[in-house]
Amino acid sequence: MTSLSLAVRVHLADALVWAHARHLIAAAAVAGHRLNAVTARWAQSPANRCIRPGCPRCRRAP
C-alpha cells in the first residue's frame, strides 16, 4: 500500500466519521434531544469508544 492510498483511506474514514456525527446531531435537533443524549448514543458505538478509563462523556468504567 502506498502512502498516498493510505492517506486517502484515512481521509475517507475521517469524512465518514464527520458525516455520521453530523447526521446524529441533525437527527437529535429534529427530535428535540439534548446534546448529552447524542453524546451517549455516539459513545455506544464500538467504533467510537473512548480509550480513557472513567471518561465523563462516555462513562467508561475504569
Steps between C-alpha positions, in 0.01 A plus 500: 500500500644833403505796732258681269239224514540481877448876528189477283358218713565693823343814357196304381460342844516846662239631258268209579534559875424870448194418287374254760541758776317766298218254433463423872502868593243587233274210600523604864414860418195393300386259773563752778769298679770661706871484417563267796270237349675530165841470664394188689361344181820585314710339774297177483631423154801264522686703239474815711585361842728712706827346617517712816381316813244697699425739216214733605361512145469130425498389866735213433567299813861513624 
